[in-house]
XYZ file of C-alpha atoms in Angstrom:
541
model
C 43.377 129.822 143.051
C 47.043 128.816 143.350
C 49.429 128.883 140.401
C 49.727 125.086 140.578
C 45.955 124.724 140.329
C 45.778 127.261 137.499
C 48.370 125.431 135.408
C 46.881 121.978 136.064
C 44.231 121.164 133.440
C 40.848 119.838 134.490
C 38.992 119.419 137.747
C 37.926 116.037 139.189
C 34.263 115.690 140.158
C 32.135 113.116 141.932
C 30.392 110.471 139.867
C 27.040 111.815 141.096
C 27.542 115.192 139.359
C 25.793 114.042 136.201
C 24.713 117.457 134.899
C 28.235 118.857 135.181
C 29.675 115.860 133.362
C 27.254 116.480 130.473
C 28.164 120.169 130.420
C 31.854 119.300 130.067
C 31.077 116.663 127.443
C 29.313 119.181 125.204
C 32.520 121.237 124.997
C 34.498 118.055 124.281
C 32.185 117.380 121.336
C 32.401 120.978 120.125
C 36.164 120.557 119.962
C 35.766 117.272 118.106
C 33.684 119.093 115.476
C 36.912 120.666 114.264
C 38.090 117.438 112.650
C 35.129 116.988 110.321
C 34.878 120.749 109.791
C 38.476 120.765 108.595
C 37.701 117.970 106.126
C 34.303 118.927 104.711
C 35.014 122.658 104.907
C 38.291 122.257 103.019
C 36.488 120.160 100.393
C 34.260 123.107 99.612
C 36.909 125.845 99.719
C 38.923 124.519 96.777
C 37.886 127.258 94.344
C 38.463 129.960 96.942
C 41.955 128.598 97.646
C 42.833 128.474 93.933
C 41.745 132.097 93.507
C 43.474 133.416 96.648
C 46.843 131.812 95.847
C 46.560 131.603 92.061
C 47.419 127.888 91.945
C 46.125 124.876 90.034
C 43.463 122.576 91.436
C 46.003 119.754 91.891
C 48.233 121.998 94.025
C 45.285 123.343 95.994
C 44.115 119.792 96.718
C 47.203 119.298 98.888
C 45.648 121.632 101.451
C 43.186 118.803 102.102
C 45.600 115.957 101.416
C 48.240 117.218 103.870
C 45.662 117.143 106.662
C 44.559 113.603 105.775
C 48.200 112.499 105.469
C 49.195 113.296 109.056
C 45.763 112.553 110.511
C 45.832 108.959 109.318
C 49.493 108.472 110.216
C 49.389 109.529 113.873
C 45.991 108.256 115.094
C 47.186 104.856 116.343
C 50.259 106.254 118.103
C 48.300 109.057 119.777
C 45.515 106.641 120.710
C 48.050 104.495 122.552
C 49.751 107.499 124.153
C 46.367 108.800 125.302
C 45.671 105.501 127.058
C 49.004 105.875 128.845
C 49.133 109.554 129.857
C 45.377 110.175 130.076
C 42.985 110.714 127.205
C 41.857 114.080 128.592
C 45.442 115.379 128.384
C 45.878 114.019 124.864
C 42.595 115.670 123.883
C 43.714 119.067 125.210
C 47.027 118.706 123.387
C 45.241 118.001 120.112
C 42.888 120.924 120.646
C 45.806 123.278 121.301
C 47.566 122.179 118.095
C 44.344 122.622 116.145
C 43.845 126.109 117.594
C 47.370 127.351 116.837
C 47.584 126.043 113.300
C 44.053 127.104 112.362
C 44.976 130.739 112.873
C 48.304 130.213 111.088
C 46.540 128.690 108.067
C 44.077 131.580 107.983
C 46.857 134.176 108.268
C 48.901 133.011 105.277
C 48.371 135.305 102.286
C 50.973 134.419 99.671
C 52.573 130.988 100.169
C 50.598 127.856 99.331
C 53.532 125.800 100.665
C 53.051 127.362 104.107
C 49.336 126.540 103.965
C 50.090 122.902 103.143
C 52.641 122.605 105.982
C 50.311 124.191 108.531
C 47.464 121.932 107.372
C 49.726 118.934 107.991
C 50.220 120.098 111.587
C 46.466 120.542 111.900
C 46.137 116.887 110.946
C 48.425 115.957 113.838
C 46.043 117.823 116.147
C 43.089 115.962 114.660
C 44.893 112.645 115.206
C 45.064 113.451 118.924
C 41.431 114.595 119.129
C 39.703 111.618 117.504
C 40.732 108.592 119.620
C 40.707 110.713 122.786
C 37.097 111.769 122.178
C 35.973 108.173 121.697
C 37.780 107.105 124.865
C 36.352 110.005 126.895
C 32.851 108.951 125.841
C 33.463 105.385 127.011
C 34.922 106.534 130.339
C 32.555 109.354 131.259
C 29.354 107.364 130.768
C 28.080 103.898 131.670
C 24.828 102.002 131.278
C 21.981 103.923 129.660
C 23.974 107.148 129.848
C 26.536 105.586 127.503
C 23.939 105.127 124.753
C 22.609 108.633 125.263
C 26.164 109.958 125.015
C 26.755 107.859 121.908
C 23.655 109.392 120.306
C 24.785 112.934 121.129
C 28.317 112.078 119.968
C 26.959 110.793 116.669
C 24.735 113.852 116.128
C 27.627 116.263 116.699
C 29.904 114.223 114.472
C 27.550 113.980 111.498
C 26.221 117.538 111.725
C 29.766 118.813 111.405
C 29.927 117.416 107.852
C 26.966 119.487 106.706
C 28.060 122.557 108.651
C 31.552 122.334 107.167
C 30.253 122.068 103.599
C 28.007 125.102 103.992
C 30.514 127.256 105.898
C 33.309 126.352 103.496
C 31.223 127.481 100.542
C 29.912 130.592 102.291
C 33.054 131.897 104.030
C 35.862 130.994 101.668
C 39.243 129.597 102.663
C 40.747 132.195 105.028
C 37.564 133.142 106.858
C 36.654 129.491 107.339
C 39.880 128.818 109.220
C 39.469 131.942 111.354
C 36.134 130.428 112.347
C 37.903 127.125 113.105
C 40.406 128.996 115.289
C 37.622 130.726 117.236
C 35.875 127.432 118.016
C 39.145 125.771 119.043
C 40.192 128.706 121.249
C 36.888 128.852 123.135
C 36.833 125.092 123.705
C 40.471 124.943 124.791
C 40.198 127.796 127.294
C 36.975 126.460 128.815
C 38.082 122.825 128.943
C 41.457 123.699 130.450
C 39.593 124.637 133.618
C 36.658 122.211 133.606
C 37.590 118.994 131.751
C 37.121 115.980 133.998
C 40.278 113.846 134.227
C 39.683 110.210 133.404
C 40.779 108.383 136.533
C 43.176 105.531 136.026
C 42.092 101.938 136.621
C 44.470 99.211 137.764
C 45.044 98.320 134.106
C 45.880 101.955 133.321
C 48.519 101.939 136.057
C 50.349 99.125 134.287
C 50.765 101.318 131.217
C 53.936 103.409 131.316
C 55.122 105.902 128.732
C 58.670 104.569 129.130
C 57.420 101.141 128.024
C 56.040 102.438 124.747
C 58.173 101.113 121.898
C 59.096 104.454 120.339
C 61.214 103.006 117.480
C 58.258 100.837 116.448
C 55.975 103.852 116.856
C 58.227 105.868 114.554
C 58.210 103.025 112.009
C 54.418 102.943 112.208
C 54.120 106.662 111.495
C 56.611 106.430 108.616
C 54.829 103.414 107.138
C 51.427 105.086 107.269
C 52.863 108.343 105.901
C 54.308 106.468 102.925
C 51.051 104.639 102.211
C 48.813 107.698 102.469
C 51.304 109.891 100.582
C 51.457 107.340 97.773
C 47.678 107.117 97.604
C 47.420 110.902 97.560
C 49.900 111.162 94.681
C 47.978 108.428 92.867
C 45.151 110.922 92.389
C 47.326 112.463 89.647
C 48.942 109.317 88.250
C 49.553 105.759 89.400
C 52.563 105.407 87.099
C 55.045 107.209 89.340
C 57.755 106.100 91.807
C 55.962 108.288 94.349
C 53.150 105.738 94.158
C 54.496 102.309 93.274
C 57.535 102.653 95.557
C 56.081 104.359 98.634
C 52.926 102.239 99.017
C 54.662 98.804 99.010
C 57.415 100.042 101.355
C 54.841 101.468 103.762
C 52.816 98.271 103.654
C 55.931 96.162 104.316
C 56.761 98.314 107.339
C 53.288 97.716 108.805
C 53.560 93.961 108.233
C 57.037 93.956 109.809
C 55.719 95.798 112.881
C 52.835 93.371 113.305
C 55.096 90.317 112.956
C 57.745 91.792 115.261
C 55.209 92.452 118.011
C 52.925 89.446 117.697
C 55.428 86.784 116.617
C 58.858 87.693 117.984
C 57.938 89.664 121.132
C 54.971 87.478 122.051
C 57.001 84.297 121.636
C 59.848 85.776 123.659
C 57.543 86.905 126.467
C 55.778 83.553 126.562
C 59.045 81.614 126.761
C 60.492 83.814 129.513
C 57.373 84.606 131.525
C 58.108 82.000 134.210
C 61.665 83.269 134.739
C 60.387 86.826 134.861
C 57.890 86.032 137.624
C 60.573 84.122 139.523
C 62.710 87.237 139.304
C 59.836 89.294 140.742
C 59.443 86.831 143.631
C 63.174 86.896 144.226
C 63.118 90.702 144.414
C 60.333 90.634 146.998
C 62.267 88.165 149.140
C 65.512 89.974 148.488
C 64.142 93.123 150.055
C 64.232 91.242 153.351
C 67.714 89.840 152.685
C 70.976 91.429 151.659
C 71.052 94.259 149.102
C 73.653 92.316 147.109
C 71.333 89.340 146.625
C 68.477 91.641 145.751
C 70.306 93.146 142.758
C 72.101 90.071 141.429
C 70.925 88.988 137.964
C 72.101 86.454 135.447
C 74.146 88.432 132.952
C 73.569 85.745 130.315
C 69.819 86.041 130.689
C 68.989 89.731 130.908
C 65.265 88.947 130.913
C 65.565 88.223 134.623
C 66.414 91.884 135.034
C 63.277 94.021 135.344
C 64.885 96.508 133.000
C 64.385 94.151 130.043
C 62.338 96.127 127.535
C 61.100 92.999 125.758
C 59.042 91.942 128.777
C 57.763 95.401 129.647
C 57.055 96.882 126.216
C 53.468 97.953 125.482
C 52.439 96.643 122.079
C 50.853 98.910 119.475
C 49.069 95.961 117.848
C 48.197 93.517 120.648
C 46.697 90.378 119.127
C 43.745 90.580 121.535
C 42.356 93.500 119.547
C 42.026 91.348 116.461
C 40.284 88.680 118.531
C 37.347 90.985 119.271
C 34.146 89.492 117.940
C 33.501 90.560 114.321
C 36.695 92.636 114.380
C 37.702 92.079 110.751
C 34.223 92.376 109.144
C 33.577 95.566 111.126
C 37.035 96.950 110.310
C 36.690 96.424 106.559
C 33.077 97.626 106.556
C 34.159 100.865 108.235
C 37.008 101.132 105.718
C 34.549 100.791 102.812
C 31.860 103.051 104.288
C 34.357 105.884 104.696
C 35.529 105.268 101.135
C 31.939 105.489 99.882
C 31.283 108.616 101.924
C 34.232 110.525 100.463
C 33.257 109.429 96.938
C 29.785 110.883 97.474
C 31.093 114.150 98.865
C 33.827 114.809 96.312
C 32.081 113.584 93.161
C 28.641 115.050 93.866
C 30.029 118.434 94.914
C 31.804 118.678 91.557
C 28.808 117.223 89.738
C 26.567 119.992 91.092
C 29.114 122.747 90.453
C 30.184 121.809 86.917
C 27.118 120.077 85.465
C 24.300 121.814 87.347
C 26.174 125.132 87.404
C 25.658 125.618 91.157
C 27.778 127.766 93.447
C 29.945 126.093 96.090
C 27.418 127.131 98.735
C 24.435 125.661 96.875
C 26.374 122.476 96.114
C 26.989 122.078 99.847
C 23.313 122.667 100.605
C 22.337 119.972 98.087
C 24.246 117.413 100.146
C 22.228 118.233 103.271
C 19.894 115.191 102.846
C 22.958 113.055 103.519
C 23.528 114.882 106.806
C 19.827 114.720 107.694
C 19.880 110.953 107.185
C 22.911 110.728 109.456
C 21.164 112.764 112.168
C 17.874 110.832 111.982
C 19.816 107.593 112.296
C 21.690 108.990 115.313
C 18.378 109.574 117.067
C 16.454 106.455 116.052
C 19.099 103.708 116.157
C 18.952 102.895 119.869
C 19.655 99.726 121.874
C 15.912 99.035 121.675
C 16.053 99.301 117.886
C 18.975 96.861 117.736
C 17.322 94.457 120.197
C 14.060 94.501 118.232
C 15.628 93.975 114.806
C 18.643 91.977 115.922
C 22.336 92.870 115.858
C 23.180 91.124 112.592
C 19.920 92.051 110.850
C 20.378 95.723 111.769
C 23.783 95.674 110.055
C 22.379 93.861 107.013
C 19.637 96.512 106.837
C 22.347 99.185 106.922
C 24.116 97.553 103.985
C 20.833 97.132 102.096
C 19.902 100.804 102.449
C 23.371 101.922 101.359
C 23.372 99.618 98.332
C 19.853 100.651 97.314
C 20.807 104.318 97.611
C 23.924 103.767 95.473
C 21.847 102.101 92.737
C 19.329 104.961 92.818
C 21.965 107.722 92.722
C 23.682 105.960 89.850
C 20.739 106.940 87.648
C 21.669 110.638 87.956
C 21.501 112.495 84.632
C 22.024 116.253 84.442
C 19.994 116.424 81.208
C 16.841 115.237 83.012
C 14.561 117.924 84.452
C 14.680 117.950 88.264
C 17.547 115.474 88.169
C 18.466 116.264 91.784
C 15.005 115.651 93.223
C 14.454 112.474 91.220
C 17.798 110.765 91.732
C 19.689 112.408 94.616
C 17.672 113.889 97.474
C 15.940 110.747 98.794
C 18.785 108.257 98.188
C 21.243 110.623 99.879
C 19.008 110.548 102.950
C 18.802 106.736 102.821
C 22.560 106.473 102.410
C 23.167 108.703 105.426
C 20.731 106.667 107.501
C 22.359 103.393 106.463
C 25.930 104.556 107.057
C 25.265 105.933 110.519
C 23.184 102.900 111.506
C 26.303 100.846 110.953
C 28.500 103.404 112.740
C 26.442 103.381 115.945
C 26.128 99.600 116.109
C 29.811 99.058 115.300
C 31.039 101.653 117.799
C 28.929 100.418 120.716
C 29.952 96.820 119.980
C 33.669 97.599 119.855
C 33.650 99.917 122.884
C 31.756 97.428 125.053
C 34.117 94.585 124.166
C 37.228 96.648 124.893
C 38.739 97.368 128.295
C 38.801 101.111 129.159
C 42.610 101.249 129.096
C 42.562 100.206 125.408
C 39.770 102.480 124.133
C 42.137 105.009 122.588
C 44.273 102.388 120.841
C 41.349 100.342 119.483
C 39.448 103.321 118.091
C 42.735 104.635 116.699
C 43.317 101.412 114.755
C 39.791 101.419 113.321
C 39.939 105.104 112.391
C 43.308 104.624 110.704
C 41.721 101.987 108.493
C 38.930 104.438 107.727
C 41.412 107.161 106.737
C 43.246 104.772 104.414
C 39.876 103.939 102.857
C 39.297 107.643 102.276
C 42.718 108.024 100.647
C 42.279 105.028 98.340
C 38.773 106.029 97.242
C 39.752 109.656 96.707
C 42.770 108.629 94.610
C 40.778 106.273 92.397
C 37.915 108.750 91.974
C 40.296 111.618 91.154
C 42.091 109.467 88.593
C 38.789 108.519 86.967
C 37.613 112.139 86.752
C 40.963 113.524 85.627
C 42.020 117.162 85.403
C 38.770 119.114 85.415
C 40.454 122.376 84.392
C 41.625 120.772 81.133
C 38.195 119.349 80.434
C 36.427 122.646 81.146
C 38.547 124.258 78.426
C 36.850 122.060 75.836
C 33.837 123.465 74.023
C 31.432 120.646 74.819
C 32.760 119.449 78.157
C 29.561 118.429 79.935
C 28.922 115.056 78.222
C 32.530 114.020 78.804
C 32.453 115.058 82.460
C 29.099 113.351 82.941
C 30.542 110.084 81.619
C 33.438 110.345 84.082
C 31.161 111.146 87.025
C 28.940 108.213 86.089
C 31.987 105.912 86.225
C 32.816 107.208 89.711
C 29.263 106.440 90.801
C 29.763 102.906 89.464
C 32.829 102.714 91.702
C 30.645 103.739 94.623
C 28.126 101.067 93.644
C 30.890 98.447 93.747
C 31.999 99.650 97.192
C 28.487 99.427 98.627
C 27.919 96.018 97.033
C 31.010 94.756 98.863
C 29.748 96.225 102.144
C 26.389 94.512 101.626
C 28.099 91.128 101.180
C 30.375 91.721 104.189
C 27.351 92.165 106.447
C 26.431 88.517 105.949
C 29.783 87.475 107.447
C 28.905 89.189 110.739
C 28.356 86.822 113.659
C 25.316 87.409 115.844
C 26.278 89.167 119.074
C 25.300 88.228 122.587
C 23.212 90.802 124.523
C 26.155 91.757 126.736
C 28.230 92.547 123.636
C 25.827 95.225 122.422
C 24.173 96.338 125.666
C 25.636 97.794 128.808
C 23.537 97.951 131.917
C 26.024 98.305 134.745
C 26.250 101.709 136.446
C 29.470 103.675 136.732
C 31.896 102.252 139.255
C 33.984 104.073 141.792
C 37.159 103.897 139.739
C 35.578 105.647 136.795
C 34.508 109.222 136.397
């Protein structure tokens, strides 16, 4: 093996090497596990972190918040960059970042500030992993293999929630992140040698890193950072400049970016497109004429020069994405489902620990029905299931199950004997089934409507919305519950805490009611928009 081969990641394979492609894909999914592990595991290591560093719960919560902050802020940018440079390279970059900063987080013994900073860098790694993994799935597999891959993808993704909760409670903070480092290191080393490069299509070749609008990309990251930071701070109080200043500024930046790209740049490109093509034709003819004619441009109209960035720039928010069928209902449903999911995980974990008196490990185990529902849905929600029930009806059923589960769970009462078995176990399963039913139908619909060279960007946009949903829901829920340490100091704290948890469950009920209503705005899809029958082509892996 030459040095050049050794230092070049991945090995191309023929499209007929199906078993090898699946072998590689399993390691890709193992690496993707790290994202959810770093969320659910950190959720259940809060007490361990407080004890190790002797800090308050609000300070310790930044170990989770810092990860979410950078994760949500960089997903869109890294999704676009992955489409340009190759999603397999972006994936390996994210995995390397995750590996390095996992061991750094685990190694810190005295500084909570260092932990928070390293967790923020971990979030950057996660932002590279997520859209790249979605895009790899869409490029590695076609036809029936795509749905099989989507099922396996979904199983890995949802199992990581349950695994993270249990490992976080069992291992404690430091040991959990040593485990995260070990998984990342194994996956990175193996995939460096075997990952299959995603071959570029003609549309990929038109994407150039030099044409990425980096100033707009920087504005996007800053805007998202401000929004998510403000929402994170809102968990403590909404009446702070850190909240009511940062969120509006961040939102205005996002609106400005969208208008700049889809109003100014689009109008400019449309008005100058004819001149631009004439310039191209002139260049082709000029190559046969004199060099002077070939390089003569109108100085008053720089658009005729191929160096004009306004004609060549790759947009971060191309309007075509928002013209995908059911784009907005699916986007906001995903936003709300993620919000509901984080409300379940944070509120019920604390409910079991403080009102049931369970350990962190047992509290994590009690949420397993949610994971089981997610897994069962991953296996049973197939193209045949969607065809039999219908695209729209399958989504309405998802919303119905989630709403019914929220109503059932809302009856929780720690004073009732066997409260968990009466009001939590079964509805948690139903909620998991409903949520993942939506996830599989939404993901297949979006991926099949999107060209391969936009997979990373599109999934990045949707996942950014989901992360903002998580931040908003977590902030509102944390505000409603308040400072638990203060409440635990009171002699009769349980009734007060129960009242606060009940209010959070009402919030979750409102979220799921909105999702249920949104499902009725979904337009019925054509068979080709939810099914893919064509085999892999020569220009795809």
